[in-house]
XYZ file of C-alpha atoms in Angstrom:
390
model
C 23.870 -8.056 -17.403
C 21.871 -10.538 -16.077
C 18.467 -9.448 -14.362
C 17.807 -9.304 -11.056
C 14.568 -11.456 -9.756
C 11.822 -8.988 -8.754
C 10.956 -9.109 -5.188
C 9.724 -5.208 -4.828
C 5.903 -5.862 -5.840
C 5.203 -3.540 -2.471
C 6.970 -0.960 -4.552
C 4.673 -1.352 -7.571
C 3.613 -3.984 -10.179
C 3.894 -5.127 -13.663
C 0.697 -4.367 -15.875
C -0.528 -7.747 -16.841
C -0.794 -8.025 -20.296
C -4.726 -8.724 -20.541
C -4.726 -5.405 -18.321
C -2.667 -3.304 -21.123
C -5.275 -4.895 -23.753
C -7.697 -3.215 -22.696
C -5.841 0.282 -21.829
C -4.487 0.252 -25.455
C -8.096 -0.143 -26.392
C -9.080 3.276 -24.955
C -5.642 5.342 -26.751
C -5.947 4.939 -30.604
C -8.912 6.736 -32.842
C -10.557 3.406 -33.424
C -10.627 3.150 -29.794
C -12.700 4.369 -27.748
C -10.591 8.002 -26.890
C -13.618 9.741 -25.844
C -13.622 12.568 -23.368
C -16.218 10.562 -20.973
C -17.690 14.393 -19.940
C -18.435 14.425 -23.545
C -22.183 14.064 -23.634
C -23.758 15.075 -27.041
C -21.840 12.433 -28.976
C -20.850 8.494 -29.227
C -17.647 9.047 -28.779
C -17.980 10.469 -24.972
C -21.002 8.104 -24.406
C -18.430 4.920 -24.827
C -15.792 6.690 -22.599
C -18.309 7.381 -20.097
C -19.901 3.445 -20.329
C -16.417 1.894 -19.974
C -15.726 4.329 -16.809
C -19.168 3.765 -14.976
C -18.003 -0.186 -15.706
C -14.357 0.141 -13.992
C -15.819 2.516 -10.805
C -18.683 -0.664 -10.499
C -15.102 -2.864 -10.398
C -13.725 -1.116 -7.875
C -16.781 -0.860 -5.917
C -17.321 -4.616 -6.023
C -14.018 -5.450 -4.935
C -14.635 -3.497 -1.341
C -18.233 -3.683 -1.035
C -19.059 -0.567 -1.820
C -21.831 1.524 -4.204
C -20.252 2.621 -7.644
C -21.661 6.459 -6.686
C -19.148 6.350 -3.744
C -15.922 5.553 -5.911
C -14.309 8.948 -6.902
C -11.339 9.023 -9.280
C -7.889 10.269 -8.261
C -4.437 10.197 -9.518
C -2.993 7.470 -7.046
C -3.467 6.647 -3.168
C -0.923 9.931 -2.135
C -3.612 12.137 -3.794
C -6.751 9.934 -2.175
C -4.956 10.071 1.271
C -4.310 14.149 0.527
C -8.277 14.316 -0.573
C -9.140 12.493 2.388
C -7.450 14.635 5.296
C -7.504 17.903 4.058
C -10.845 17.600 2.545
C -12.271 16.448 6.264
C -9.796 19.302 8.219
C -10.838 22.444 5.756
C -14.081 21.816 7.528
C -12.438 23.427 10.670
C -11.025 26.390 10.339
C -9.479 28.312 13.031
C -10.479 25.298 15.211
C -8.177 23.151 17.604
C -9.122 19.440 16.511
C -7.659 16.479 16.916
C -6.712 13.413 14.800
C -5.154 9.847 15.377
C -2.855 8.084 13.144
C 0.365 6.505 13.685
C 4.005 6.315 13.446
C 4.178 3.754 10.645
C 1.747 4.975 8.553
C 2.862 6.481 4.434
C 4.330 9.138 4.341
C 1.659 10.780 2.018
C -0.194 10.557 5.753
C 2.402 11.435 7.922
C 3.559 14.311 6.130
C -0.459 15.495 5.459
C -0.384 15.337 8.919
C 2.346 17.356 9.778
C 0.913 20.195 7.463
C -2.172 19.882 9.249
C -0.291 20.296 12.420
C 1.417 23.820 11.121
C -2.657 24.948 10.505
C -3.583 24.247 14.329
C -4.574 20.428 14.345
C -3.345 18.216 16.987
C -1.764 14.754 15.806
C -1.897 12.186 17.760
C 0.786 9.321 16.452
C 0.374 6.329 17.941
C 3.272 3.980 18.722
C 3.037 0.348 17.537
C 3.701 -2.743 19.637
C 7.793 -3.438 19.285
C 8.420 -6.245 16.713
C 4.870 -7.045 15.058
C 3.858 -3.596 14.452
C -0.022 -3.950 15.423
C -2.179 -0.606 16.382
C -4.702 -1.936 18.563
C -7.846 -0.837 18.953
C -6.999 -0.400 22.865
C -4.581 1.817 21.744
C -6.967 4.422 19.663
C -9.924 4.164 22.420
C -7.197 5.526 24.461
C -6.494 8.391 22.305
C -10.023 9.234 21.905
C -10.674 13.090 23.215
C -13.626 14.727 22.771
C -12.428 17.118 19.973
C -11.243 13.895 17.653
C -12.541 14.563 14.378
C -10.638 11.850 12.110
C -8.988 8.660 12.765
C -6.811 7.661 9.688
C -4.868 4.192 9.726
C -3.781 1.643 7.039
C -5.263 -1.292 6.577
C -1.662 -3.109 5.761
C 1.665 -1.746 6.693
C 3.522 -1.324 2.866
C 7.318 -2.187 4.880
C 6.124 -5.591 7.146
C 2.796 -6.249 5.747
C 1.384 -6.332 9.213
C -2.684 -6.061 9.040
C -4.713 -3.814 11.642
C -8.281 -4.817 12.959
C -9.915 -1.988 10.914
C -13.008 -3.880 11.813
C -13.004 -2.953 15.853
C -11.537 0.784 14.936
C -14.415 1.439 12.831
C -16.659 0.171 15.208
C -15.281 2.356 17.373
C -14.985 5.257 14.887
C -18.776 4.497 14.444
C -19.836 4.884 18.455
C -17.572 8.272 18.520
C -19.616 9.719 15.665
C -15.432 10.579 13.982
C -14.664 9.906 10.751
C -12.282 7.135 9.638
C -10.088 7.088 7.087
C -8.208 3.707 5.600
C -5.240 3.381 3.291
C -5.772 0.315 1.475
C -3.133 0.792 -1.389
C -1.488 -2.322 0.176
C -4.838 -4.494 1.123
C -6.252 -4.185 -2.240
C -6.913 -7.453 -4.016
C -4.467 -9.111 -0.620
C -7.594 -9.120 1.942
C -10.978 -9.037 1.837
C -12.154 -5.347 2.140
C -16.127 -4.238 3.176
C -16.078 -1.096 3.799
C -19.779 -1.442 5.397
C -18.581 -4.541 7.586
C -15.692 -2.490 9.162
C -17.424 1.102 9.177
C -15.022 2.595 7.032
C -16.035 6.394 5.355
C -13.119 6.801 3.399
C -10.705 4.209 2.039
C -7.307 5.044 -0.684
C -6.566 2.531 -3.221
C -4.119 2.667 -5.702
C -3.859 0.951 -9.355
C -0.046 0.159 -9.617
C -0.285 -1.763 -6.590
C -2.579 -4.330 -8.181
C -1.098 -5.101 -11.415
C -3.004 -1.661 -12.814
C -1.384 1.532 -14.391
C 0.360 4.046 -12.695
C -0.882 7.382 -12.557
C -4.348 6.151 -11.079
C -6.350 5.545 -7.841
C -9.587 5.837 -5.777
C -11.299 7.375 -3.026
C -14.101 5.313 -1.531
C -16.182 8.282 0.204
C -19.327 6.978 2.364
C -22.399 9.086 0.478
C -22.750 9.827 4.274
C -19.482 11.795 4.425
C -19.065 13.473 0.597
C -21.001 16.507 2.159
C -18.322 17.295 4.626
C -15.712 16.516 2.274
C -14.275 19.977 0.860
C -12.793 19.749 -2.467
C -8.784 20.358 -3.028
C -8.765 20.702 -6.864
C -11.604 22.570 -8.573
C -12.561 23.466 -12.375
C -15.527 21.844 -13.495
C -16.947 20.035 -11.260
C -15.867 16.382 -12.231
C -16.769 13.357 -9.482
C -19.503 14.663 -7.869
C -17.406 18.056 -7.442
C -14.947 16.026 -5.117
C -12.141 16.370 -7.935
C -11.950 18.157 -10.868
C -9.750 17.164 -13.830
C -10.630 15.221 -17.328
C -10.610 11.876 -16.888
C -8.097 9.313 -17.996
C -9.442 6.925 -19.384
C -7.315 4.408 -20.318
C -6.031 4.706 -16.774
C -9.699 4.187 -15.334
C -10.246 1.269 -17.366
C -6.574 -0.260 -16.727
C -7.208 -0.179 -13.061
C -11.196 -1.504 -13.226
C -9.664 -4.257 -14.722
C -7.053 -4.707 -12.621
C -8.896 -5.089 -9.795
C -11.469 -7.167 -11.244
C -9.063 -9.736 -11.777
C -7.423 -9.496 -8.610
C -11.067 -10.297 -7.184
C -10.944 -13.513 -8.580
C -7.501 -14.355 -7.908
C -7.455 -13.426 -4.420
C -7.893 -16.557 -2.029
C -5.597 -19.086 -4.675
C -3.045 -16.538 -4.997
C -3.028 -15.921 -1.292
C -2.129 -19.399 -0.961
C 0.608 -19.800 -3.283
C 2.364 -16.928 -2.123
C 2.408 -18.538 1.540
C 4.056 -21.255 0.766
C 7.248 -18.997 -1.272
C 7.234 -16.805 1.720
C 7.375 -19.799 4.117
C 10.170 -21.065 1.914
C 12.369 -18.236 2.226
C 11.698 -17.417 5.894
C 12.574 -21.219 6.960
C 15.933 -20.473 4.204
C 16.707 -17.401 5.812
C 16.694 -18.711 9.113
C 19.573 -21.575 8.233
C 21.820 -18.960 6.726
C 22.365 -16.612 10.053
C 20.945 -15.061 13.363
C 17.804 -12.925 11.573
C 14.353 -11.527 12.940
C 11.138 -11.207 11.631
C 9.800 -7.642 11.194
C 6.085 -7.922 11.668
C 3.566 -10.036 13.182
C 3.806 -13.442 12.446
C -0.012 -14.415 11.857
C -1.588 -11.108 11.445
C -0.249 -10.456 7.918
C -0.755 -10.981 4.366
C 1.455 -13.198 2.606
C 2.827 -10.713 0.131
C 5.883 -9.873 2.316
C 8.121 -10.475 4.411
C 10.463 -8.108 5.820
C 13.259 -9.195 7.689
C 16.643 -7.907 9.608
C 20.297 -9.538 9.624
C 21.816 -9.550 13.078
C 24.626 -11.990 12.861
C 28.040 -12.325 11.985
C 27.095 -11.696 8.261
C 24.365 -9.412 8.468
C 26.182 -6.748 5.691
C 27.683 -9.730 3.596
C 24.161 -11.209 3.176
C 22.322 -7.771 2.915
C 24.650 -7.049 0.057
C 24.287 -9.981 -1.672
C 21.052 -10.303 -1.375
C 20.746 -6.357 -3.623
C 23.218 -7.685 -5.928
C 20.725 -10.716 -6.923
C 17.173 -9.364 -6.476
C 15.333 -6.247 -6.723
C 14.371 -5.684 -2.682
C 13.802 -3.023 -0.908
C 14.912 -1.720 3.198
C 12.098 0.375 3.106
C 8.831 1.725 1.203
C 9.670 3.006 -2.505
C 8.704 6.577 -1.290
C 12.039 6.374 1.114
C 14.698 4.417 -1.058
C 16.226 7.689 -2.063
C 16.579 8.611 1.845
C 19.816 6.957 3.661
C 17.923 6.751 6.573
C 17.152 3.965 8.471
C 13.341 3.094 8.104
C 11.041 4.823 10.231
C 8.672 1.839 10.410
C 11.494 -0.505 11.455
C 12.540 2.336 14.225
C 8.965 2.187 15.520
C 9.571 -1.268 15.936
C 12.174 -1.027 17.967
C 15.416 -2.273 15.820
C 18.115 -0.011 15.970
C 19.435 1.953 13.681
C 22.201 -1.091 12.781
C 19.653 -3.491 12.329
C 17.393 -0.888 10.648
C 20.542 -0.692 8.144
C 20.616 -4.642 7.509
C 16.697 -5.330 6.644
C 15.705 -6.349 3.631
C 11.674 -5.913 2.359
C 11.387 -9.258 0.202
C 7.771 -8.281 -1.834
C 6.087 -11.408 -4.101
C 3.671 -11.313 -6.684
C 2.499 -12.920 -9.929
C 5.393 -13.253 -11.415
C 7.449 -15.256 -8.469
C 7.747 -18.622 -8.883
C 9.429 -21.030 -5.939
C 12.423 -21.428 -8.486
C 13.261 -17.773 -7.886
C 13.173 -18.444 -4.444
C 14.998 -21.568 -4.708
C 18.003 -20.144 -6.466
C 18.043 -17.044 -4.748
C 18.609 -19.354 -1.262
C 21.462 -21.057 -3.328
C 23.592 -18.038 -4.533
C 23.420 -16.961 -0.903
C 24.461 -20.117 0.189
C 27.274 -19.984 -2.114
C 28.471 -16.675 -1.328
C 28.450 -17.808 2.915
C 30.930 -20.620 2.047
C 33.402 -18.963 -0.412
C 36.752 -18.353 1.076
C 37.230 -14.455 2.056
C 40.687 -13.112 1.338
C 42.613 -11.233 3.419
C 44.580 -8.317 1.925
C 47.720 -7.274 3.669
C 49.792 -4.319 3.107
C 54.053 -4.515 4.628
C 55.909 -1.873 4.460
């Protein structure tokens, strides 16, 4: 069977192979295995350099301090850390947060566990077709009880990027805490966490060519007072999260990012011009829409929803040649239709014929090139009729 060209990087990445180097480095007893809370021998003292070396990675790639990086297992647990940690503060209190409707589900279903303990959740609805939150929107939704504002930097379905900047100033001049998702504007955008007053910001490593199994929370030394801890026993990360540290994960992801750093504007670039190439394609082949805002983005994706006369045909074909998504990974196993693409405004139909198309290091223009052609191919073939007599 012939394999289908990757277009899911939104759903995760490949580890690239200078990245798995130096994870296999960390796994074998000539490595270094160390337990990096090992402190009265070599062996934990290397583990614990190499670690202190990937947190000062990620920290560099946001603007951030090293002592502000705390380890997790992935952005779901970071986003989990995040609102529950700021919410235990509050017991038996009515507060209120702001998010909205097209945030990750690790969010929107925190959220609605929050909501069962008291909290009020305030979802706000994004402008129909690009997606954008505005920051007219949150001032709106500003009461005097708001405790935590938590919004993602990209949208991981349309790719669609929100002026965390003017939230966080406005975060800032409330005196609430704001929370960022940045699993999908990690090593996409450039991210200061400073710049746009962010206090806490998820990031995952599969997203950016890194491990699975791994991730960060960014916690503003400000703010890792009132953060209360979800998993305890032994007081790992600053007594944020407990749990021996992986290594080879930590060092996979350091990495990672540390390349991605470097890569960022050039690959940027190159990845405009595929996704231009497909869009103008896509456009020739039938009556299709643009799911997103056409200029606030990052060039990574490009979701998009059949409406003509050969809206299933193409959506069909399309599966059968690539690996795509129609929504975020977390939802593929769900039949239905997207709740991002709802918020938008398509309906359920057109909800039912979008495809996510998702590029990365690996996509070259020839992919897109001969992807364009099958479909081509497939709109001109003769259809045959079947007819039954009795």
């Amino acid at each position: 069977m012939n394999k289908l060209i990757y277009l899911d990087y939104a759903a995760t990445t490949p580890v690239l192979p200078e990245v798995i180097e130096k994870v296999v480095q960390c796994l074998a007893f000539d490595g270094h295995f160390g337990n990096p809370a090992s402190q009265s021998h070599h062996y934990g003292w290397d583990a614990e350099k190499l670690v202190a070396n990937a947190r000062q990675e990620i920290a560099n790639l946001i603007h951030a301090d090293a002592s502000e990086i705390i380890w997790t297992s992935g952005a779901t647990e970071s986003n989990n850390l995040a609102l529950k940690g700021i919410a235990t503060q509050y017991p038996q209190q009515k507060k209120h947060i702001i998010t909205s409707q097209i945030e990750h589900k690790a969010i929107l279903d925190t959220c609605a566990a929050l909501e069962l303990q008291g909290f009020e959740v305030t979802y706000l609805q994004p402008q129909a077709d690009t997606g954008l939150i505005t920051p007219e929107q949150v001032a709106a939704a500003i009461q005097p009880n708001t405790v935590l504002i938590s919004l993602m930097f990209v949208n991981n379905e349309i790719g669609t990027v929100t002026d965390i900047a003017a939230i966080g100033a406005l975060a800032k001049q409330h005196q609430i805490v704001f929370h960022v998702d940045a699993a999908q504007a990690a090593g996409k955008i450039k991210i200061d966490v400073d710049a746009c007053h962010i206090d806490l910001l998820s990031l995952s490593g599969h997203k950016v060519y890194g491990p699975k199994g791994i991730g960060a929370l960014y916690v503003r030394q400000a703010v890792q007072p009132k953060l209360c801890t979800q998993i305890h026993g032994g007081g790992h990360e600053r007594g944020l999260r407990s749990g021996t540290l992986a290594t080879h994960q930590i060092v996979g992801m350091g990495a990672a990012f540390a390349l991605a750093q470097q890569k960022l504007e050039t690959e940027q670039q190159r990845l405009a011009e595929l996704r231009l190439a497909l869009w103008q394609a896509l456009q020739q082949l039938d009556d299709v829409v643009l799911n997103g805002h056409p200029q606030q983005r990052v060039e990574n994706y490009l979701s998009v929803s059949f409406v003509g006369e050969h809206a299933n045909s193409l959506t069909e074909k399309i599966k059968q040649l690539a690996a795509v998504s129609s929504s975020s990974a977390c939802n593929s196993k769900n039949a239905a239709p997207s709740h991002v693409l709802l918020a938008l405004g398509r309906s359920a139909e057109a909800a039912s014929h979008s495809i996510r198309f998702s590029f990365g290091a690996y996509t070259t223009l020839a992919d897109i090139q001969f992807l364009v052609a099958q479909l081509k191919v497939h709109l001109t073939q003769p259809k045959v009729n079947f007819f039954v007599f009795n």
